[in-house]
Amino acid sequence: VFFHNYQSRAINVRMAEISNQFRIIANHLVTNNYLQDMSSEAINAELEQLSNLYDGRVLIINGNFKVMKDTYGISEGKTIISEEVIRCFRGQDSSRYNKEEGYIEMTIPIGENTTENWNVGEAELLEEQNPVKGVMLTSVSTDGIAMTSSVLSRRGFLVELLMGIVIVGMSLGISYLLIKPFSKVTKAIGEVREGLRTDALSVPDYEETEHIVTAFNQVLSRMRVLDESRQEFVSNVSHELKTPLTSMKVLADSLLMQEDVPLELYQEFMADIAAEIDRENKIITDLLSLVKLDKTKGELNISAVDINELLELIMKRLRPIAAKQDVELTLESVRPVTAEVDEVKLTLAFSNLVENAVKYNREHGFVHVTVDADHQFFTLQVADSGIGIPESDYEHIFERFYRVDKSHSREIGGTGLGLAITRSVILMHRGAISVQSKEGEGTTFTVRIPLNYQSN
Ligand code: ADP
């Protein structure tokens, strides 16, 4: 665009320049009456000079279209009738740029008004007393302009090439700088993946990487928490499973080490071993229930269940155990309740609550179970007169293997998994569980579950 503009501007300037110069000469021609007398040395010299200056040819044509003067000396005496010449005699100047051949052709009228601009109408009106006595036909080479622009375009190409190289270089440099922090992030994430680092990442180079790094660190810390809880769970499971085995080993060893073991002692130890086997069995059963709940998260076998009846059955099953400890077990059904629940899982959850209320009770105590409902939810309350739970333990009792008093819980056959199972089942039903307790006085667990199952 730049060179094209330069070229057309240079041509225009050249045309204006030539037009001015030749008009001046045209005036001189008129003043010196050159068309009648061509002997003026001064004018001839002037024409030669201009012709040389602009590297061009000048033809002077008189009223009979005859070439009076040709600075090349070729066409003198010949007749030239061309459109441009005729138009010029009518007072219309013409100028034309021939790009292919590289010259400008121009006709300039020789007459009284050569310095004024004519327009067509006037020219026609004045045809009779036409003041145009002759025409000056010039053709001027534009090779100089073409050469300059070719030199410029060659230089321009070099500049463009240089600029291109600089721009590409700068782009590469800048993109390298921009991408560098992201490469750092990728490298750091790679290290985490390979397990080479566990600490939080920090790539504070700019905001975008900060966002990615913050999000990644959050994921990392979540993974860490999950990993810790998994490790804790595995170590708890191993510990819990090992305890009954250790007891059994001790009992068996002490029997083996003694000679002539009395039958009563033998029977007593074997009964203890059997009890430990039962315990081991219960832990494994509870663990399997939990794992199954985790695996089938959200998979419930929903049906409309009569909750009052379900609780009646639980009470019936647990009454003998309660009777053993002389604990009174009562069920109060405020109203009949039917809800969309998974019967098997909910039986497991509610049994754990009532069983705990019996287990952690005192002698001659009571367990009071109440079931009620409003138009949206049903509630179950399991209140006991037992040993109670310290407030600081409320948030932990639902964790796997957590027991307020480990030895007491073990003594009475607890695994520490019951409440974890209960809570998991209740949450699967989009319900909630809460606990209220007073140490030494008793505990109340309250469960709230929607009557209609909400799948999401
Ligand atoms: P466990 O098998 O030991 O009973 P749970 O998960 O059922 O395990 O209960 C966790 C702990 O919460 C128990 O060890 C016990 O300390 C406490 N707990 C649960 N229910 C009661 C209750 N009704 N009264 C007093 N303490 C309770």
PDB file of N, CA and C in Angstrom, residues 92-133:
ATOM      1  N   GLN A  92      -9.799  21.386 -24.338  1.00  0.00           N
ATOM      2  CA  GLN A  92      -9.771  20.398 -23.251  1.00  0.00           C
ATOM      3  C   GLN A  92      -8.374  19.801 -23.138  1.00  0.00           C
ATOM      4  N   ASP A  93      -7.727  20.034 -22.027  1.00  0.00           N
ATOM      5  CA  ASP A  93      -6.410  19.428 -21.805  1.00  0.00           C
ATOM      6  C   ASP A  93      -6.590  17.933 -21.592  1.00  0.00           C
ATOM      7  N   SER A  94      -5.591  17.184 -21.857  1.00  0.00           N
ATOM      8  CA  SER A  94      -5.668  15.764 -21.472  1.00  0.00           C
ATOM      9  C   SER A  94      -4.308  15.330 -20.970  1.00  0.00           C
ATOM     10  N   SER A  95      -4.362  14.438 -20.041  1.00  0.00           N
ATOM     11  CA  SER A  95      -3.101  13.858 -19.580  1.00  0.00           C
ATOM     12  C   SER A  95      -3.375  12.396 -19.284  1.00  0.00           C
ATOM     13  N   ARG A  96      -2.420  11.584 -19.592  1.00  0.00           N
ATOM     14  CA  ARG A  96      -2.634  10.142 -19.503  1.00  0.00           C
ATOM     15  C   ARG A  96      -1.337   9.506 -19.029  1.00  0.00           C
ATOM     16  N   TYR A  97      -1.501   8.536 -18.145  1.00  0.00           N
ATOM     17  CA  TYR A  97      -0.308   7.849 -17.656  1.00  0.00           C
ATOM     18  C   TYR A  97      -0.350   6.414 -18.155  1.00  0.00           C
ATOM     19  N   ASN A  98       0.627   6.054 -18.924  1.00  0.00           N
ATOM     20  CA  ASN A  98       0.686   4.680 -19.417  1.00  0.00           C
ATOM     21  C   ASN A  98       1.676   3.901 -18.551  1.00  0.00           C
ATOM     22  N   LYS A  99       1.065   3.063 -17.718  1.00  0.00           N
ATOM     23  CA  LYS A  99       1.893   2.384 -16.717  1.00  0.00           C
ATOM     24  C   LYS A  99       2.793   1.333 -17.370  1.00  0.00           C
ATOM     25  N   GLU A 100       2.204   0.569 -18.302  1.00  0.00           N
ATOM     26  CA  GLU A 100       2.961  -0.536 -18.935  1.00  0.00           C
ATOM     27  C   GLU A 100       4.211  -0.003 -19.648  1.00  0.00           C
ATOM     28  N   GLU A 101       4.007   1.058 -20.460  1.00  0.00           N
ATOM     29  CA  GLU A 101       5.141   1.605 -21.240  1.00  0.00           C
ATOM     30  C   GLU A 101       5.992   2.549 -20.397  1.00  0.00           C
ATOM     31  N   GLY A 102       5.421   3.030 -19.320  1.00  0.00           N
ATOM     32  CA  GLY A 102       6.183   3.879 -18.406  1.00  0.00           C
ATOM     33  C   GLY A 102       6.355   5.304 -18.904  1.00  0.00           C
ATOM     34  N   TYR A 103       5.276   5.959 -19.358  1.00  0.00           N
ATOM     35  CA  TYR A 103       5.394   7.377 -19.730  1.00  0.00           C
ATOM     36  C   TYR A 103       4.085   8.109 -19.455  1.00  0.00           C
ATOM     37  N   ILE A 104       4.217   9.463 -19.408  1.00  0.00           N
ATOM     38  CA  ILE A 104       3.040  10.311 -19.240  1.00  0.00           C
ATOM     39  C   ILE A 104       2.863  11.070 -20.546  1.00  0.00           C
ATOM     40  N   GLU A 105       1.637  11.077 -21.052  1.00  0.00           N
ATOM     41  CA  GLU A 105       1.379  11.836 -22.269  1.00  0.00           C
ATOM     42  C   GLU A 105       0.431  12.971 -21.918  1.00  0.00           C
ATOM     43  N   MET A 106       0.717  14.146 -22.455  1.00  0.00           N
ATOM     44  CA  MET A 106      -0.066  15.310 -22.054  1.00  0.00           C
ATOM     45  C   MET A 106      -0.234  16.241 -23.248  1.00  0.00           C
ATOM     46  N   THR A 107      -1.430  16.804 -23.380  1.00  0.00           N
ATOM     47  CA  THR A 107      -1.606  17.832 -24.426  1.00  0.00           C
ATOM     48  C   THR A 107      -1.893  19.150 -23.750  1.00  0.00           C
ATOM     49  N   ILE A 108      -1.234  20.206 -24.224  1.00  0.00           N
ATOM     50  CA  ILE A 108      -1.430  21.537 -23.640  1.00  0.00           C
ATOM     51  C   ILE A 108      -1.751  22.501 -24.784  1.00  0.00           C
ATOM     52  N   PRO A 109      -2.833  23.245 -24.679  1.00  0.00           N
ATOM     53  CA  PRO A 109      -3.203  24.155 -25.757  1.00  0.00           C
ATOM     54  C   PRO A 109      -2.244  25.353 -25.826  1.00  0.00           C
ATOM     55  N   ILE A 110      -1.968  25.772 -27.024  1.00  0.00           N
ATOM     56  CA  ILE A 110      -1.147  26.991 -27.182  1.00  0.00           C
ATOM     57  C   ILE A 110      -2.103  28.069 -27.658  1.00  0.00           C
ATOM     58  N   GLY A 111      -2.320  29.050 -26.827  1.00  0.00           N
ATOM     59  CA  GLY A 111      -3.275  30.100 -27.183  1.00  0.00           C
ATOM     60  C   GLY A 111      -3.271  31.161 -26.130  1.00  0.00           C
ATOM     61  N   GLU A 112      -4.257  32.079 -26.200  1.00  0.00           N
ATOM     62  CA  GLU A 112      -4.252  33.197 -25.254  1.00  0.00           C
ATOM     63  C   GLU A 112      -4.519  32.778 -23.815  1.00  0.00           C
ATOM     64  N   ASN A 113      -5.412  31.737 -23.692  1.00  0.00           N
ATOM     65  CA  ASN A 113      -5.833  31.386 -22.324  1.00  0.00           C
ATOM     66  C   ASN A 113      -5.152  30.143 -21.780  1.00  0.00           C
ATOM     67  N   THR A 114      -4.000  29.838 -22.218  1.00  0.00           N
ATOM     68  CA  THR A 114      -3.368  28.574 -21.840  1.00  0.00           C
ATOM     69  C   THR A 114      -3.202  28.388 -20.343  1.00  0.00           C
ATOM     70  N   THR A 115      -3.153  29.468 -19.603  1.00  0.00           N
ATOM     71  CA  THR A 115      -2.981  29.309 -18.153  1.00  0.00           C
ATOM     72  C   THR A 115      -4.311  29.145 -17.436  1.00  0.00           C
ATOM     73  N   GLU A 116      -5.423  29.352 -18.205  1.00  0.00           N
ATOM     74  CA  GLU A 116      -6.736  29.201 -17.553  1.00  0.00           C
ATOM     75  C   GLU A 116      -7.323  27.839 -17.865  1.00  0.00           C
ATOM     76  N   ASN A 117      -8.203  27.416 -17.023  1.00  0.00           N
ATOM     77  CA  ASN A 117      -8.863  26.138 -17.273  1.00  0.00           C
ATOM     78  C   ASN A 117     -10.095  26.364 -18.121  1.00  0.00           C
ATOM     79  N   TRP A 118     -10.210  25.580 -19.142  1.00  0.00           N
ATOM     80  CA  TRP A 118     -11.377  25.662 -20.018  1.00  0.00           C
ATOM     81  C   TRP A 118     -12.346  24.584 -19.635  1.00  0.00           C
ATOM     82  N   ASN A 119     -13.608  24.896 -19.865  1.00  0.00           N
ATOM     83  CA  ASN A 119     -14.504  23.763 -19.749  1.00  0.00           C
ATOM     84  C   ASN A 119     -15.221  23.569 -21.078  1.00  0.00           C
ATOM     85  N   VAL A 120     -15.814  22.391 -21.235  1.00  0.00           N
ATOM     86  CA  VAL A 120     -16.305  21.958 -22.553  1.00  0.00           C
ATOM     87  C   VAL A 120     -17.289  22.944 -23.170  1.00  0.00           C
ATOM     88  N   GLY A 121     -18.261  23.352 -22.366  1.00  0.00           N
ATOM     89  CA  GLY A 121     -19.319  24.249 -22.875  1.00  0.00           C
ATOM     90  C   GLY A 121     -18.738  25.501 -23.487  1.00  0.00           C
ATOM     91  N   GLU A 122     -17.867  26.111 -22.743  1.00  0.00           N
ATOM     92  CA  GLU A 122     -17.244  27.362 -23.211  1.00  0.00           C
ATOM     93  C   GLU A 122     -16.469  27.137 -24.496  1.00  0.00           C
ATOM     94  N   ALA A 123     -15.740  26.010 -24.492  1.00  0.00           N
ATOM     95  CA  ALA A 123     -14.905  25.713 -25.659  1.00  0.00           C
ATOM     96  C   ALA A 123     -15.758  25.630 -26.907  1.00  0.00           C
ATOM     97  N   GLU A 124     -16.898  24.954 -26.771  1.00  0.00           N
ATOM     98  CA  GLU A 124     -17.768  24.823 -27.937  1.00  0.00           C
ATOM     99  C   GLU A 124     -18.319  26.185 -28.378  1.00  0.00           C
ATOM    100  N   LEU A 125     -18.683  26.980 -27.379  1.00  0.00           N
ATOM    101  CA  LEU A 125     -19.236  28.303 -27.691  1.00  0.00           C
ATOM    102  C   LEU A 125     -18.213  29.172 -28.430  1.00  0.00           C
ATOM    103  N   LEU A 126     -16.974  29.004 -28.001  1.00  0.00           N
ATOM    104  CA  LEU A 126     -15.932  29.865 -28.555  1.00  0.00           C
ATOM    105  C   LEU A 126     -15.228  29.273 -29.753  1.00  0.00           C
ATOM    106  N   GLU A 127     -15.837  28.190 -30.283  1.00  0.00           N
ATOM    107  CA  GLU A 127     -15.141  27.479 -31.353  1.00  0.00           C
ATOM    108  C   GLU A 127     -14.813  28.402 -32.529  1.00  0.00           C
ATOM    109  N   GLU A 128     -15.763  29.255 -32.834  1.00  0.00           N
ATOM    110  CA  GLU A 128     -15.598  30.155 -33.976  1.00  0.00           C
ATOM    111  C   GLU A 128     -14.366  31.030 -33.820  1.00  0.00           C
ATOM    112  N   GLN A 129     -14.328  31.689 -32.671  1.00  0.00           N
ATOM    113  CA  GLN A 129     -13.161  32.562 -32.469  1.00  0.00           C
ATOM    114  C   GLN A 129     -12.179  31.858 -31.549  1.00  0.00           C
ATOM    115  N   ASN A 130     -11.941  30.532 -31.858  1.00  0.00           N
ATOM    116  CA  ASN A 130     -11.084  29.699 -31.007  1.00  0.00           C
ATOM    117  C   ASN A 130      -9.728  30.342 -30.794  1.00  0.00           C
ATOM    118  N   PRO A 131      -9.379  30.569 -29.524  1.00  0.00           N
ATOM    119  CA  PRO A 131      -8.092  31.171 -29.261  1.00  0.00           C
ATOM    120  C   PRO A 131      -6.966  30.153 -29.307  1.00  0.00           C
ATOM    121  N   VAL A 132      -7.301  28.827 -29.373  1.00  0.00           N
ATOM    122  CA  VAL A 132      -6.245  27.816 -29.372  1.00  0.00           C
ATOM    123  C   VAL A 132      -5.619  27.768 -30.755  1.00  0.00           C
ATOM    124  N   LYS A 133      -4.357  28.180 -30.785  1.00  0.00           N
ATOM    125  CA  LYS A 133      -3.695  28.264 -32.093  1.00  0.00           C
ATOM    126  C   LYS A 133      -2.888  27.002 -32.417  1.00  0.00           C
TER     127      LYS A 133
END
